[in-house]
Short mmCIF file of C-alpha atoms in Angstrom, two decimals:
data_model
loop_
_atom_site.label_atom_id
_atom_site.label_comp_id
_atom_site.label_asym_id
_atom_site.label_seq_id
_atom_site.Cartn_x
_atom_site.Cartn_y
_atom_site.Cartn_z
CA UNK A 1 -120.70 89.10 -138.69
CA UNK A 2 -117.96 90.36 -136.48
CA UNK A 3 -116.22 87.46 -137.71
CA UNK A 4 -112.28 88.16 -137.27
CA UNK A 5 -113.02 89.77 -134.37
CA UNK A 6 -114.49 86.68 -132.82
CA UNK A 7 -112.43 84.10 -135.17
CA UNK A 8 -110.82 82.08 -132.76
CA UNK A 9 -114.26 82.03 -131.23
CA UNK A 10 -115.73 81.06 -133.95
CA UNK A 11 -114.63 77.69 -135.56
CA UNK A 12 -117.33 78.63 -137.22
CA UNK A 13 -119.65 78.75 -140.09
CA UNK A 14 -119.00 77.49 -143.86
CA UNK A 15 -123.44 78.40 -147.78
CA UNK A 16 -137.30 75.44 -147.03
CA UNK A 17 -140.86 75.08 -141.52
CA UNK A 18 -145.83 70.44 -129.12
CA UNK A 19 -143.61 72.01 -127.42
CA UNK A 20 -140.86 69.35 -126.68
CA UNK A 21 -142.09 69.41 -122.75
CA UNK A 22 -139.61 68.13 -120.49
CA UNK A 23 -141.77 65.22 -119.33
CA UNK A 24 -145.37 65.17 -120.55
CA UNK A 25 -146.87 64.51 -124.00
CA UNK A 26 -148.58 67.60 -124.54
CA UNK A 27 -147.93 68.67 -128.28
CA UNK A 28 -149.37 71.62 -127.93
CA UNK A 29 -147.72 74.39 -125.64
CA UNK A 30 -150.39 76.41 -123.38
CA UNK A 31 -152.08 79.70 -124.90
CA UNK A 32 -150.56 81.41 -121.73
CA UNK A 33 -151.15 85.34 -123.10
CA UNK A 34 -153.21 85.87 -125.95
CA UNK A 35 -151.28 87.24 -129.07
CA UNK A 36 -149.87 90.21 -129.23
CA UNK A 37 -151.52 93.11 -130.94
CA UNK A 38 -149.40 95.61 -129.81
CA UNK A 39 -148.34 97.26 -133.36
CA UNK A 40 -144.97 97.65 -131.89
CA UNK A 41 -144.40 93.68 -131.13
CA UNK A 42 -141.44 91.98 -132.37
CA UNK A 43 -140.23 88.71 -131.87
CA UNK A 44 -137.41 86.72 -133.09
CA UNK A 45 -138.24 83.51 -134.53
CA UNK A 46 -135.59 80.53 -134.41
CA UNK A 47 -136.04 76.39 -135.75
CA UNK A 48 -133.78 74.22 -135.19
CA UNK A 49 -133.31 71.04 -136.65
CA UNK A 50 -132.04 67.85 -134.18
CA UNK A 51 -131.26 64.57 -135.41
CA UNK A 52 -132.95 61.46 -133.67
CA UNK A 53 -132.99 57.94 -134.43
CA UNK A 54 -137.08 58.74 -135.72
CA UNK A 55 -135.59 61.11 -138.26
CA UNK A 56 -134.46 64.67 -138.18
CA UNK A 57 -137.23 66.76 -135.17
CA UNK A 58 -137.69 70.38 -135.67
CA UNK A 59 -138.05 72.96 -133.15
CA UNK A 60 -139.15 76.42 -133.15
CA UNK A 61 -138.95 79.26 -130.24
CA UNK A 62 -139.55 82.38 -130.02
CA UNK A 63 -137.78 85.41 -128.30
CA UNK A 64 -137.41 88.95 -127.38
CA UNK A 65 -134.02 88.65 -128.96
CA UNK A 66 -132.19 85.89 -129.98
CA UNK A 67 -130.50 83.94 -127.20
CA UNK A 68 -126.98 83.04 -126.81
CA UNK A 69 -127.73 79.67 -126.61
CA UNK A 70 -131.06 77.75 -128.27
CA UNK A 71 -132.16 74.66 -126.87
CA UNK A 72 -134.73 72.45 -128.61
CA UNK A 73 -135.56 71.61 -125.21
CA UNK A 74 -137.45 74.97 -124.68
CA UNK A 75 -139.01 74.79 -127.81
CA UNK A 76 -142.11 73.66 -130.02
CA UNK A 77 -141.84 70.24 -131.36
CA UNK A 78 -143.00 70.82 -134.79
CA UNK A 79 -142.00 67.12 -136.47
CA UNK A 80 -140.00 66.02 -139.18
CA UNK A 81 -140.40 67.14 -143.04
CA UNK A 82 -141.44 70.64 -142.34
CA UNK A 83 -140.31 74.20 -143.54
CA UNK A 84 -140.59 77.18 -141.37
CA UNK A 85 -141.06 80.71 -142.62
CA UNK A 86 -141.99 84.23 -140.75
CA UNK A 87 -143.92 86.63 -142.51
CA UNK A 88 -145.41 90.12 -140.40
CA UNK A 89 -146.56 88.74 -136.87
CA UNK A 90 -146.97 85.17 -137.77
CA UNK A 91 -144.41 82.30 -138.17
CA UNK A 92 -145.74 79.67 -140.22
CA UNK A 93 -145.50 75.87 -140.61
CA UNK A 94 -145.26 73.72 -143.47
CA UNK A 95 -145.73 70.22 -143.44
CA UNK A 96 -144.80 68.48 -146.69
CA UNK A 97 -146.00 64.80 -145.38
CA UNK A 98 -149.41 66.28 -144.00
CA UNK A 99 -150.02 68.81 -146.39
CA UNK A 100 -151.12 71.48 -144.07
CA UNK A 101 -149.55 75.07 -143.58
CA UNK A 102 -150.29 76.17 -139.79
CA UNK A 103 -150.13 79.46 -138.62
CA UNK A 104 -148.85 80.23 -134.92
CA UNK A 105 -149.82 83.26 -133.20
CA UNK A 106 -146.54 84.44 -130.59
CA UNK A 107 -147.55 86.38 -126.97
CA UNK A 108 -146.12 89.24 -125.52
CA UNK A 109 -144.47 86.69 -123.27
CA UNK A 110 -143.32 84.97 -126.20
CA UNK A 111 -145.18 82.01 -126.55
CA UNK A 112 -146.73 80.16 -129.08
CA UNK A 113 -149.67 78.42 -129.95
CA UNK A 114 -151.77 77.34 -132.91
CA UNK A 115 -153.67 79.76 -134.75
CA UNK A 116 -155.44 78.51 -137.88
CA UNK A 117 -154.31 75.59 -140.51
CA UNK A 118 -154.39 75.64 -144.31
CA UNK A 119 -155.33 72.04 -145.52
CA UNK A 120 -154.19 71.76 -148.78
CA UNK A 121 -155.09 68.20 -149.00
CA UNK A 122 -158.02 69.18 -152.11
CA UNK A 123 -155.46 69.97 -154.37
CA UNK A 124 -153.71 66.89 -154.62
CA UNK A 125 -150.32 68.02 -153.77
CA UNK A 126 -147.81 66.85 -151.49
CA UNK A 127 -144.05 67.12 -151.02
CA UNK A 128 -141.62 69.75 -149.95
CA UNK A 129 -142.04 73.12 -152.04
CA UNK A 130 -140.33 75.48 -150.00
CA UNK A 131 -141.56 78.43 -148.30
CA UNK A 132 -144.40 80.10 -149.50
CA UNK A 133 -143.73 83.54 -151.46
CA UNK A 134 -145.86 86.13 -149.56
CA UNK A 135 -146.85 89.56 -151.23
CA UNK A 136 -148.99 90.94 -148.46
CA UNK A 137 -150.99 90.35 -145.36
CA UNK A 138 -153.73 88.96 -147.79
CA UNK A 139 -152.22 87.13 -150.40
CA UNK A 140 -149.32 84.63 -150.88
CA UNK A 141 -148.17 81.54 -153.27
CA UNK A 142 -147.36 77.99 -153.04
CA UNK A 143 -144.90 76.44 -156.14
CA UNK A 144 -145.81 72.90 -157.16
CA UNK A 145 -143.99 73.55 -160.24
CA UNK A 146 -143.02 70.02 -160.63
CA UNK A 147 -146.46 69.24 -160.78
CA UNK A 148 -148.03 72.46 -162.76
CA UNK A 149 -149.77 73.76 -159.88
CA UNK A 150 -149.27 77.29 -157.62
CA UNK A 151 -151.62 77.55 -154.97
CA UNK A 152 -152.65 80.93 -154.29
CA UNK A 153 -154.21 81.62 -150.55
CA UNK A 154 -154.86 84.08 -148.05
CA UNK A 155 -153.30 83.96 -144.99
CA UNK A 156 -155.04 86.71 -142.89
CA UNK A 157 -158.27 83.54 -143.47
CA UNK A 158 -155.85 80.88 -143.95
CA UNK A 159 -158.14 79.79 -147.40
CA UNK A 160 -157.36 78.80 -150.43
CA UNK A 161 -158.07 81.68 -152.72
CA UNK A 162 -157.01 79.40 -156.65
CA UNK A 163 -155.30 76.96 -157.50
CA UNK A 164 -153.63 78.07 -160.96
CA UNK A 165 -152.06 74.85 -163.62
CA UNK A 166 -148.94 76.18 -165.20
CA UNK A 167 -146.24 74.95 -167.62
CA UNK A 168 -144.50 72.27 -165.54
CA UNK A 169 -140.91 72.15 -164.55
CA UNK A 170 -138.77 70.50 -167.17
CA UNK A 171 -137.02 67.20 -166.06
CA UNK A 172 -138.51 67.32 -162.70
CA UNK A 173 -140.09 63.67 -163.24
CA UNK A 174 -136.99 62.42 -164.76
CA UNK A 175 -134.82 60.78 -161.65
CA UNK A 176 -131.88 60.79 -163.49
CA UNK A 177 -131.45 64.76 -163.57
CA UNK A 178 -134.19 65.76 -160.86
CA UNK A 179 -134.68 69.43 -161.31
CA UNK A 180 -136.21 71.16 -158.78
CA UNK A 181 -136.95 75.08 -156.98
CA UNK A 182 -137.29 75.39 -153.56
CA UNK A 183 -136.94 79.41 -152.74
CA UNK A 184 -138.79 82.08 -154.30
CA UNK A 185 -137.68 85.66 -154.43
CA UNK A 186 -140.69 88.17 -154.56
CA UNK A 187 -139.16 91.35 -156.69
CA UNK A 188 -140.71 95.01 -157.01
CA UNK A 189 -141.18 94.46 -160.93
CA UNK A 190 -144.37 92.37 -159.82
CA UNK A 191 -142.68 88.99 -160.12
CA UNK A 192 -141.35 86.13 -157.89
CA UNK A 193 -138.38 84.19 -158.81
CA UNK A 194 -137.43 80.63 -158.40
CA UNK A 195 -134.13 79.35 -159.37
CA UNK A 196 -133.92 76.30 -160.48
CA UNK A 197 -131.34 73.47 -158.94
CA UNK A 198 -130.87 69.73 -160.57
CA UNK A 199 -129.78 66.66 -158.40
CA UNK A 200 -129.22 64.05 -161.08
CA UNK A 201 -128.66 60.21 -160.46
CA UNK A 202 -127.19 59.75 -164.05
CA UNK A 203 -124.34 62.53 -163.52
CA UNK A 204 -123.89 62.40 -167.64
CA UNK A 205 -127.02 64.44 -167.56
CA UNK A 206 -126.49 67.28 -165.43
CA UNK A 207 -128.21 70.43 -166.81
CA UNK A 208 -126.00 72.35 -169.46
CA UNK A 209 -127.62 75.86 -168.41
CA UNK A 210 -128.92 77.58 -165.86
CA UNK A 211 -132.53 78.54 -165.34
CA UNK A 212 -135.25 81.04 -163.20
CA UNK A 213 -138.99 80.21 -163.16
CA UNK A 214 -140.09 83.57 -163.16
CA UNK A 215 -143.99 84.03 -161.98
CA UNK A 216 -146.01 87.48 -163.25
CA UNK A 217 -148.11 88.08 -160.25
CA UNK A 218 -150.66 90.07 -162.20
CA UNK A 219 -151.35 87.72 -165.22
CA UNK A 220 -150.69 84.39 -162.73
CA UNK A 221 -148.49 82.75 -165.17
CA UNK A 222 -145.24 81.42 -165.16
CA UNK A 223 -142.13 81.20 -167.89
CA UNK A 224 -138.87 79.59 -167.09
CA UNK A 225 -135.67 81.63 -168.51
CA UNK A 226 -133.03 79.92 -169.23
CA UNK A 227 -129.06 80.99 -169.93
CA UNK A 228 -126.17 78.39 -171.40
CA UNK A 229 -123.09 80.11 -170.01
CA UNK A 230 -123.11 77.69 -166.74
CA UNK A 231 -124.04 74.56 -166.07
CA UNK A 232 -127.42 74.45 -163.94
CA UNK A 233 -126.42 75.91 -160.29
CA UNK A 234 -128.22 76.00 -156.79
CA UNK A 235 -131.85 76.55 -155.90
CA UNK A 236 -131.34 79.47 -153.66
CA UNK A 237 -129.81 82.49 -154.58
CA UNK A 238 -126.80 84.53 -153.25
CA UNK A 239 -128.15 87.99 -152.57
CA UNK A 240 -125.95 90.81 -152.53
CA UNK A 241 -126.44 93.64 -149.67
CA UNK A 242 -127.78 95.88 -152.42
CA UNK A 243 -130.52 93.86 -152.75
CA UNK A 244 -129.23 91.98 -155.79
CA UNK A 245 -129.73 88.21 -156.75
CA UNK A 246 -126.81 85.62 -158.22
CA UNK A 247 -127.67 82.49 -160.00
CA UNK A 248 -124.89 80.77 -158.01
CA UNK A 249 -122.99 76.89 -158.62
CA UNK A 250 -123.85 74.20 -156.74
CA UNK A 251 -122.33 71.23 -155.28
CA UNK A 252 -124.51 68.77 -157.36
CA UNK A 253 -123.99 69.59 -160.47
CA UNK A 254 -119.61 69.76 -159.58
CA UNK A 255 -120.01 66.60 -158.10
CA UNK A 256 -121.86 65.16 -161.46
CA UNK A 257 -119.21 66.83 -163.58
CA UNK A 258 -116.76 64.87 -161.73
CA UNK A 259 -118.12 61.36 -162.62
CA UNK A 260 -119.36 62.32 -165.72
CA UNK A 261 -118.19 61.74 -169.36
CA UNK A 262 -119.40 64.78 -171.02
CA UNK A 263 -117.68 67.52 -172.00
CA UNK A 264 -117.19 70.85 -173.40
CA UNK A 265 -120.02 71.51 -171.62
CA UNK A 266 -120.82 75.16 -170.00
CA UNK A 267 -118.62 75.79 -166.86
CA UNK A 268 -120.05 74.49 -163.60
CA UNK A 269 -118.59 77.18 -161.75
CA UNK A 270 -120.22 80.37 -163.08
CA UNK A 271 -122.06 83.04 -161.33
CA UNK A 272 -124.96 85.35 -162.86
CA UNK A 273 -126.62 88.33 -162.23
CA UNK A 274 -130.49 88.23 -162.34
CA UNK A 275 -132.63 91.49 -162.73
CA UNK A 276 -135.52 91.44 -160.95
CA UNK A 277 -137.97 90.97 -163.54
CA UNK A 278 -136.07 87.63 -164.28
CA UNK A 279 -133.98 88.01 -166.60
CA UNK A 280 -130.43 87.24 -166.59
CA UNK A 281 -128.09 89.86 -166.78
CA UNK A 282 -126.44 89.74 -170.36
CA UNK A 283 -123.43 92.07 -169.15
CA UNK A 284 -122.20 89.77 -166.38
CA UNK A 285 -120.90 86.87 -165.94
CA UNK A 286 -117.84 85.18 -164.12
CA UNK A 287 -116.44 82.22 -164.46
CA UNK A 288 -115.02 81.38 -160.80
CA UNK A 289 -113.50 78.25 -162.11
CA UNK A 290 -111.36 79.80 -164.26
CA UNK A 291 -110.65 82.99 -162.25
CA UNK A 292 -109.52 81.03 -159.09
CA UNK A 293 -108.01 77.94 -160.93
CA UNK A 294 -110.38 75.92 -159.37
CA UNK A 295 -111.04 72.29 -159.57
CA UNK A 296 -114.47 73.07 -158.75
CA UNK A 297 -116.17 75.86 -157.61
CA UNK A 298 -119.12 74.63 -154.89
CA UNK A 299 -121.21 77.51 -153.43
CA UNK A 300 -120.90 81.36 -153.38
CA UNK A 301 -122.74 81.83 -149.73
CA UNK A 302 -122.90 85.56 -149.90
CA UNK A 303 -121.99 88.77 -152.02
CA UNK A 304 -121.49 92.12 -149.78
CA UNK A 305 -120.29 95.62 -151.30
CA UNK A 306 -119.43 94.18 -154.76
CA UNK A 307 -117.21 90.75 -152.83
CA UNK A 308 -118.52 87.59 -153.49
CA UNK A 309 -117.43 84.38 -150.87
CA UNK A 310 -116.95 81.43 -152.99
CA UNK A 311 -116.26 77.53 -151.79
CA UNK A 312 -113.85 75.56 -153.95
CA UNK A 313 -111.94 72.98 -154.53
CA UNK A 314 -108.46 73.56 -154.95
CA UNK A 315 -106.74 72.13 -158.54
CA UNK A 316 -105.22 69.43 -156.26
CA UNK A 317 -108.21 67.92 -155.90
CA UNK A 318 -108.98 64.10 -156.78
CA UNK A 319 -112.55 62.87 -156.85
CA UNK A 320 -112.95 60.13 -154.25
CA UNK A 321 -113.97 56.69 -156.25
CA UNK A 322 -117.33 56.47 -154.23
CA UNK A 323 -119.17 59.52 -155.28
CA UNK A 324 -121.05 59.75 -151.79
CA UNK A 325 -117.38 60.73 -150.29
CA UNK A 326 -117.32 63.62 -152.55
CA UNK A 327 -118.79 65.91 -150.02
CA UNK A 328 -116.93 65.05 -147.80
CA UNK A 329 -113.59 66.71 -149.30
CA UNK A 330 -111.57 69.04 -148.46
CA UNK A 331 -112.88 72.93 -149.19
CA UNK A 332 -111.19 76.52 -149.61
CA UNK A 333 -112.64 80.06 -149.42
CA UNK A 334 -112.36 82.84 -151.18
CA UNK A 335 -113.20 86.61 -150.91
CA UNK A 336 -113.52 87.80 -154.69
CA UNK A 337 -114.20 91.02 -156.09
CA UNK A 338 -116.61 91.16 -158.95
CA UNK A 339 -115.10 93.91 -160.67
CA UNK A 340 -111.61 93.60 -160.19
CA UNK A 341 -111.77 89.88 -160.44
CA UNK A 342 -108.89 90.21 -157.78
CA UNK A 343 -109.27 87.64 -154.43
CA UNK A 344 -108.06 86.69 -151.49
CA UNK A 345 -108.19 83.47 -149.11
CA UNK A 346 -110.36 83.83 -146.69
CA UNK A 347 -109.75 81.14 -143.99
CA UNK A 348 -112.35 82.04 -141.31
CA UNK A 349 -114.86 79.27 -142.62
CA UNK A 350 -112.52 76.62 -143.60
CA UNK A 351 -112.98 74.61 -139.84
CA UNK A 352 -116.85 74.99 -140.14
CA UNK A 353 -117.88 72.75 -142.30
CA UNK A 354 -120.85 74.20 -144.67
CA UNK A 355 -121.79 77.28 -144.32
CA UNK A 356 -125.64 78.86 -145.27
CA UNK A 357 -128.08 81.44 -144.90
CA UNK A 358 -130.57 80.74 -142.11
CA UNK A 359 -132.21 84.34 -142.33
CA UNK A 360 -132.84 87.93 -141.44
CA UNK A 361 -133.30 90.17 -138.41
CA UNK A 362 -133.33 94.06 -138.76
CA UNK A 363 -131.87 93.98 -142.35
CA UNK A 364 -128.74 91.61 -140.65
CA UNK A 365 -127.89 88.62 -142.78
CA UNK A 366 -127.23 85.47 -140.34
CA UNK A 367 -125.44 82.06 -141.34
CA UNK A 368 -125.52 78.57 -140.04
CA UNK A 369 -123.09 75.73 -140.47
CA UNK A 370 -122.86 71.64 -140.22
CA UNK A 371 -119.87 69.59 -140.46
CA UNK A 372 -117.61 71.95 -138.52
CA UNK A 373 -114.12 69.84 -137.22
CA UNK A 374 -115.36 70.94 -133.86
CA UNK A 375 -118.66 69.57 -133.49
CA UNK A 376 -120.50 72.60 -133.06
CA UNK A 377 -123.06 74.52 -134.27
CA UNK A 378 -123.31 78.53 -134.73
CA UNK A 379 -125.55 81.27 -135.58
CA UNK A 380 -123.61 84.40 -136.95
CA UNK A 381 -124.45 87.71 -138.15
CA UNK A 382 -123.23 89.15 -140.88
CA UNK A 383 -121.80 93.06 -140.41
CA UNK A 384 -119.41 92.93 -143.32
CA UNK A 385 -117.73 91.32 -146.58
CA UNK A 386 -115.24 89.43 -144.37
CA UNK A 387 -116.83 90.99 -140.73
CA UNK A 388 -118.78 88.11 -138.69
CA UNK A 389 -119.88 87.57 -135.29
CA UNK A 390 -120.72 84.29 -133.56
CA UNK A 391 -123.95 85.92 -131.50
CA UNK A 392 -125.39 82.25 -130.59
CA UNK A 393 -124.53 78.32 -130.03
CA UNK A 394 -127.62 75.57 -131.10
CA UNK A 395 -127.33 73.10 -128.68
CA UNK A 396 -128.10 69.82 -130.06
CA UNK A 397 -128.82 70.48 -133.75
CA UNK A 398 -128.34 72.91 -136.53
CA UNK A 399 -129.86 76.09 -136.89
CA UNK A 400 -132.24 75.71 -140.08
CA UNK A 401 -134.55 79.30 -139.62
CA UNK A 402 -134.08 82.75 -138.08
CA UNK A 403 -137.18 84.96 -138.98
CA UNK A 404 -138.26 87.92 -137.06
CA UNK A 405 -141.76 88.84 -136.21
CA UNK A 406 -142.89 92.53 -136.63
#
């Protein structure tokens, strides 16, 4: 992210899967070359997400390398409610209103067509869960944990292997505090991690901790760990370059503590270290709030050589009568450093809106945004704790998925 180097460039970023044919009705793009076996393939896989008066269309394409410009128009037409995910030479396709999980194969030439479908249909289960957590060719996981179900599968056969009932997701029927996971994290202490993110409709009930359901791969079970020195945060994590995970604040549970009547609860702006068998970190813990004099802190997108980004609202801030403005208010970034708990403004997001991770290629961290005061979309990769380049412009949506294909 070559990011001051390109700033005025930029205007640019702020922090779960048919081929749209120019004419026809074809939902399916030609085989054209069979898939590549070559053990030496790699592919870049992109989705992006356009809105349409029939709802928000995703699109998926795939590439040599990733283009300075995507257009849905040269894309697969994948539909709306879906979650794309890459995992060794497959992309795959989740559909939470059919309930299927298709595989594509990608050509030499780059294109793609249907390989195989998972049907998942016979367990009951429906929705959005996110991405599916795979561990190898052979073996990956879908979290219903709102409903007490993972559904283990193979994807080499694309069949279910088990469907394992689990300890359910606290609160996750109750509307008025709506918790919920969406990605999972798969660690090399043999567990995957799910943080856990609440989006209540009662904002008096906002979680008063923060919490990681933590899945042991080998004994298939699941515990949820919980930690009272925040206020429940996001459902993603911010992952340092080291390969480290923060339990980060979200903009849901600020909002709620904004409108709500409760207090001396936990801070809503912390930030916590999780090891990577699940467990929070006892020995850290920040409390961005305080340490910026925030009114709010919203998101931490990223933390790079020890400097975490965080979103805030400034102390001047007012909450807008109509809660559904709140998002809509004005933002600041800041560059902190975890150990010094010394910062700096850091103003190259502030005219792009939202800023968040849309993936990985060759290690590289790259960023999407919405809401930018220009209108535009951008893909940028990461190089540095403040370094950024804009390397591509969506044209008619949001970027939602960058994946490579190896």
């Amino acid at each position: 992210m070559n990011a001051l180097r390109s700033i005025y460039y930029l205007l640019f970023l702020a922090v779960l899967f048919s081929l749209v044919s120019c004419g026809d009705d074809d939902t399916n793009p030609p085989s054209g070359d069979p898939p590549s076996t070559d053990n030496d393939f790699s592919a870049v896989v992109a989705a992006l997400r356009v809105s349409t008066p029939s709802g928000r269309i995703q699109y998926m394409g795939a590439y040599e390398t990733l283009p300075k410009e995507l257009d849905f128009k040269d894309m697969v037409e994948l539909g709306t409610a879906v979650t794309v995910y890459a995992y060794g030479k497959h992309p795959y396709v989740y559909s939470g209103t059919a309930s299927t999980l298709t595989k594509y194969d990608v050509s030499s030439t780059y294109e793609i067509s249907v390989s195989d479908e998972l049907n998942l249909t016979s367990t009951g289960l429906s929705g959005n869960f996110g991405p599916p957590a795979f561990t190898s060719e052979t073996r990956a996981f879908f979290f219903a944990l709102s409903e007490g179900k993972i559904i283990e599968f193979n994807p080499e056969t694309m069949s279910i292997t088990e469907t394992i009932d689990v300890a359910p997701l606290a609160l996750s029927d109750n509307p008025e505090i709506n918790t919920t996971t969406f990605s999972s994290y798969v660690t090399d202490a043999g567990k995957i991690l799910l943080p856990i993110a609440a989006n209540p409709s009662d904002f008096d009930k906002f979680p008063q901790f923060g919490q990681v359901a933590v899945f042991d791969i080998d004994t298939k079970t699941v515990s949820y760990v919980s930690d009272t020195r925040m206020s429940m945060g996001y459902d993603t994590f911010a992952e340092g370059n080291d390969g480290s995970f923060y339990y980060r604040p979200a903009r849901n549970t600020a909002r709620a503590e904004d409108y709500s009547s409760i207090t001396g609860h936990p801070t809503t702006g912390g930030l916590l270290k999780v090891n990577n068998d699940g467990t929070f970190d006892p020995d850290f813990f920040l409390d961005l709030k305080e340490i910026l004099n925030a009114h709010s802190a919203n998101i931490v997108p990223y933390v790079y050589d020890g400097k975490a980004l965080v979103q805030y609202m400034d102390a001047s801030h007012v909450p807008p009568s109509d809660p559904a403005m709140w998002f809509r208010s004005p933002t600041k970034f800041a560059l902190l450093d975890l150990e010094t708990k010394e910062f700096e403004a850091f103003t190259a997001f502030e005219e792009l809106g939202t800023v968040y991770t849309v993936g990985e290629i060759d290690g590289e961290v790259y960023y999407g945004n919405f809401g930018a005061s220009s209108g535009k979309y951008s893909v940028l990769r990461q190089n540095g704790a403040k370094d950024f380049e804009i390397v591509s412009e969506p044209m008619g949506g949001s970027c939602g998925y960058i994946g490579q294909l190896k």
